[in-house]
XYZ file of N, CA and C in Angstrom:
357
model
N -56.988 155.325 79.623
C -55.614 155.052 79.271
C -54.942 154.953 77.995
N -53.894 155.606 77.730
C -53.242 155.579 76.521
C -51.782 155.159 76.325
N -51.502 154.086 75.444
C -50.300 153.797 75.261
C -49.623 154.534 74.036
N -48.554 154.840 73.965
C -47.704 156.164 72.951
C -46.831 155.018 72.885
N -46.722 154.560 71.772
C -45.217 153.842 71.133
C -44.336 154.718 70.308
N -43.420 154.503 70.336
C -42.098 155.448 69.643
C -40.554 154.409 69.371
N -40.015 155.064 68.566
C -38.898 154.756 68.153
C -38.779 153.717 67.100
N -39.734 153.545 66.215
C -39.454 152.901 65.155
C -38.671 153.770 63.871
N -38.151 153.241 62.970
C -37.575 153.862 61.470
C -37.137 152.770 60.915
N -36.230 153.404 60.095
C -35.727 152.628 58.862
C -34.298 152.337 59.440
N -33.806 150.750 59.218
C -32.628 150.656 59.562
C -32.029 149.329 58.741
N -30.998 149.512 58.455
C -29.994 148.163 57.606
C -30.221 147.079 58.204
N -30.405 146.215 57.504
C -30.273 144.682 58.424
C -28.898 144.349 58.722
N -29.193 143.854 60.120
C -27.937 143.834 60.997
C -27.824 144.687 62.080
N -28.697 145.843 61.685
C -28.768 147.059 62.588
C -29.671 146.761 63.703
N -29.818 147.780 64.702
C -30.488 148.004 66.016
C -31.526 149.056 66.036
N -32.585 148.581 66.844
C -33.621 149.541 67.091
C -34.041 149.566 68.624
N -34.542 150.508 69.213
C -34.932 150.450 70.739
C -36.542 150.991 70.507
N -37.405 150.364 70.934
C -38.783 150.472 70.755
C -39.070 150.790 72.496
N -40.332 152.252 72.506
C -40.456 152.365 73.896
C -41.882 152.829 73.854
N -42.535 152.473 74.804
C -44.276 152.409 74.767
C -44.217 152.970 76.330
N -45.042 154.113 76.288
C -45.397 154.814 77.594
C -47.014 154.851 77.899
N -47.446 154.358 79.182
C -48.817 154.355 79.322
C -48.918 155.675 80.154
N -50.362 156.443 79.913
C -50.674 157.408 80.656
C -52.146 157.477 80.764
N -52.751 158.086 81.767
C -53.912 157.898 82.263
C -54.244 157.364 83.739
N -55.406 157.144 84.085
C -55.609 156.601 85.484
C -55.095 155.207 85.497
N -54.143 154.941 85.823
C -53.311 153.393 86.194
C -53.300 153.324 87.747
N -54.009 152.247 88.010
C -53.668 151.555 89.421
C -52.470 150.691 89.352
N -52.175 149.774 88.298
C -51.119 148.958 88.160
C -51.244 148.359 86.649
N -50.209 148.099 86.168
C -50.093 147.399 84.945
C -49.487 146.065 85.005
N -50.400 145.054 84.353
C -49.925 143.788 84.638
C -49.203 143.495 83.451
N -49.436 142.408 82.486
C -48.590 141.613 81.512
C -48.603 143.139 80.574
N -47.321 143.147 79.870
C -46.975 144.162 78.751
C -46.495 143.626 77.688
N -46.911 143.765 76.212
C -46.524 142.831 75.022
C -46.062 143.707 73.998
N -45.479 143.258 73.105
C -45.300 143.884 71.934
C -45.427 142.846 70.976
N -46.775 143.419 69.814
C -46.856 142.479 69.042
C -46.626 143.233 67.474
N -46.405 142.421 66.423
C -46.094 143.226 64.899
C -47.132 142.531 64.136
N -47.298 143.030 62.757
C -48.176 143.259 61.776
C -47.405 143.436 60.421
N -47.160 142.454 59.714
C -46.739 142.800 58.209
C -47.646 142.701 57.520
N -47.423 143.473 56.297
C -48.572 143.648 55.173
C -49.119 142.215 54.846
N -50.350 142.095 55.031
C -50.865 140.842 54.401
C -50.892 139.557 55.368
N -50.119 139.808 56.396
C -50.083 138.804 57.462
C -50.933 139.008 58.843
N -51.104 138.239 59.478
C -51.743 138.592 60.713
C -51.068 138.957 61.777
N -51.500 139.647 63.254
C -50.931 140.293 63.906
C -50.394 139.172 64.713
N -48.630 139.281 65.037
C -48.125 137.975 65.768
C -47.301 138.646 67.243
N -47.416 137.684 68.142
C -46.958 138.203 69.432
C -45.353 138.187 69.301
N -44.722 139.389 69.729
C -43.053 139.457 69.684
C -42.641 138.939 70.702
N -43.077 139.785 72.051
C -42.719 139.541 73.445
C -43.515 139.982 74.437
N -43.420 139.440 75.453
C -44.388 139.757 76.500
C -43.478 139.534 77.911
N -43.851 140.410 78.499
C -43.155 140.424 80.024
C -44.000 140.924 81.136
N -44.095 139.729 82.122
C -45.500 140.033 83.135
C -44.673 140.863 84.371
N -45.532 141.537 85.455
C -45.101 142.300 86.417
C -43.933 141.790 87.136
N -43.886 140.322 87.429
C -42.628 139.834 87.777
C -41.608 139.604 87.034
N -41.452 140.257 85.804
C -40.484 140.014 84.853
C -40.224 138.888 84.112
N -41.204 138.058 83.945
C -41.067 136.929 83.244
C -41.349 137.063 82.003
N -40.430 136.836 81.064
C -40.616 137.143 79.522
C -40.703 135.729 78.872
N -41.584 136.105 77.746
C -41.651 134.904 76.695
C -41.304 135.857 75.426
N -40.943 134.955 74.293
C -40.712 135.734 73.012
C -41.014 134.554 72.032
N -41.357 135.270 70.903
C -41.934 134.647 69.791
C -40.687 133.854 69.187
N -41.142 132.819 68.279
C -39.676 132.041 68.107
C -38.686 132.341 67.087
N -39.285 133.732 66.287
C -38.641 134.480 65.217
C -37.799 135.315 65.683
N -37.642 135.884 67.012
C -36.846 136.800 67.413
C -36.288 136.643 68.844
N -36.408 134.979 69.316
C -35.305 134.537 70.506
C -34.050 134.998 70.363
N -33.296 135.456 70.976
C -31.872 135.501 71.010
C -31.534 136.963 70.534
N -32.490 137.670 69.644
C -32.050 139.086 69.164
C -32.901 139.923 69.810
N -34.153 139.886 70.253
C -35.083 140.936 70.815
C -35.037 140.811 72.535
N -35.106 142.004 73.332
C -35.271 141.775 74.582
C -36.242 142.682 75.041
N -37.450 142.546 75.840
C -38.166 143.302 76.297
C -37.898 143.402 77.791
N -38.153 144.682 78.189
C -38.202 145.097 79.707
C -38.944 146.183 79.928
N -39.130 146.326 81.087
C -40.302 147.361 81.662
C -39.549 148.101 82.692
N -40.279 149.158 83.136
C -39.675 150.258 83.987
C -41.048 150.907 84.458
N -41.680 150.097 85.765
C -43.108 150.245 86.396
C -43.046 151.683 86.921
N -42.147 152.394 87.458
C -41.764 153.567 87.783
C -42.369 154.523 86.690
N -42.111 154.362 85.447
C -42.332 155.071 84.331
C -43.453 154.619 83.679
N -44.252 153.646 84.095
C -45.169 152.881 83.403
C -44.800 152.638 81.645
N -43.576 152.439 81.536
C -42.892 151.988 80.411
C -42.859 150.681 79.863
N -42.575 150.338 78.864
C -41.997 148.827 78.345
C -41.154 149.116 77.097
N -40.091 148.636 76.978
C -39.143 148.571 75.640
C -38.949 147.419 75.384
N -38.592 147.605 73.870
C -38.052 146.331 72.930
C -36.754 146.743 72.273
N -35.660 146.280 72.914
C -34.542 146.437 72.274
C -34.358 145.412 70.982
N -34.355 145.550 69.880
C -34.167 144.808 68.929
C -32.815 144.782 68.199
N -31.900 143.943 68.285
C -30.805 143.846 67.732
C -30.759 142.593 66.353
N -29.951 142.617 65.430
C -29.302 141.749 64.630
C -30.565 141.792 63.532
N -31.410 142.908 63.155
C -32.401 143.140 62.596
C -32.482 142.477 61.361
N -33.399 141.899 60.918
C -33.538 141.372 59.527
C -34.896 141.732 58.733
N -34.848 141.784 57.177
C -35.847 142.418 56.481
C -36.987 141.805 56.829
N -37.193 140.651 57.351
C -38.352 139.738 57.764
C -39.107 140.520 59.194
N -38.285 141.449 59.893
C -38.754 141.995 60.943
C -39.577 143.321 60.836
N -39.585 143.472 59.218
C -40.389 144.595 58.776
C -41.970 144.483 59.187
N -42.367 145.603 59.815
C -43.682 145.650 60.215
C -44.312 146.782 61.094
N -45.507 146.869 61.474
C -45.779 147.702 62.182
C -46.007 146.892 63.773
N -45.056 147.839 64.900
C -44.974 147.277 66.063
C -45.887 147.921 66.856
N -46.850 147.225 68.012
C -47.865 147.705 68.582
C -47.505 147.071 70.031
N -47.864 147.897 70.840
C -47.785 147.666 72.265
C -49.162 147.343 72.825
N -49.100 146.378 73.855
C -50.557 145.961 74.429
C -50.106 146.018 75.895
N -51.252 146.387 76.756
C -51.243 146.139 78.289
C -52.383 146.035 78.987
N -52.334 144.988 79.913
C -53.400 144.959 80.791
C -53.324 145.641 81.756
N -54.039 146.641 81.928
C -54.208 147.762 82.879
C -55.285 147.749 84.029
N -54.833 147.774 85.065
C -55.662 147.888 86.307
C -55.925 149.177 86.597
N -57.599 149.733 86.317
C -57.728 150.937 86.647
C -58.309 150.824 88.075
N -58.226 150.126 88.943
C -58.393 149.870 90.409
C -58.292 148.539 90.639
N -58.437 148.180 91.780
C -58.346 146.776 92.381
C -59.042 145.857 91.970
N -60.261 146.152 91.374
C -61.036 145.253 90.727
C -61.584 145.198 89.139
N -60.885 146.384 88.574
C -61.067 146.486 87.055
C -59.876 146.280 86.226
N -59.445 145.409 85.224
C -58.888 144.991 84.384
C -59.116 145.067 82.686
N -58.442 146.399 82.389
C -58.773 146.426 80.895
C -57.478 146.291 80.192
N -57.731 145.819 78.659
C -56.560 145.686 77.822
C -56.522 146.770 76.952
N -55.349 147.258 76.725
C -55.309 148.386 75.502
C -54.216 148.389 74.785
N -54.433 149.120 73.366
C -53.467 148.858 72.639
C -52.932 150.185 71.976
N -51.610 150.138 71.719
C -51.065 151.531 71.217
C -51.273 151.664 70.026
N -50.760 152.493 69.096
C -51.220 153.096 68.107
C -50.251 152.373 66.834
N -49.304 151.892 67.338
C -48.304 151.322 66.403
C -47.201 152.250 65.973
N -45.878 151.608 65.479
C -44.933 152.011 65.121
C -44.334 151.519 64.185
N -43.808 152.165 62.923
C -43.284 151.297 61.799
C -41.837 150.980 61.963
N -41.348 149.936 61.436
C -40.249 149.270 61.869
C -39.905 148.948 60.228
N -38.652 149.441 59.492
C -38.727 149.024 58.020
C -37.223 148.536 58.688
N -36.802 147.352 57.822
C -35.412 146.700 57.838
C -35.157 146.809 56.213
N -34.065 147.172 55.534
C -33.676 147.173 54.451
C -32.439 146.338 54.243
N -32.756 145.314 53.179
C -31.391 144.484 52.945
C -30.159 145.106 52.364
């Protein structure tokens, strides 16, 4: 299973970006899908998570600005990022709990996509 993230780029403060992450490979079902980010010199932190039943949680710093969604028909997760701030600058990673059969669940990471917000 591979996770391919895309949609990063450079944007001015206050702007918007939409990240996408597509899973491919032998997938029976995808459970929780998450976006994490890691800024230079900082630990990786959870940005948002969405369950298969569409329950969502957000990191405190992004609540009210970011929206996570998923399309199970496309094995995809999205992160709509609005009102971006310079402190949102980081590499963003998607992460998923993927069932490859009824009995096995594995955790996978995507390769990361750079988001840079200029002031």
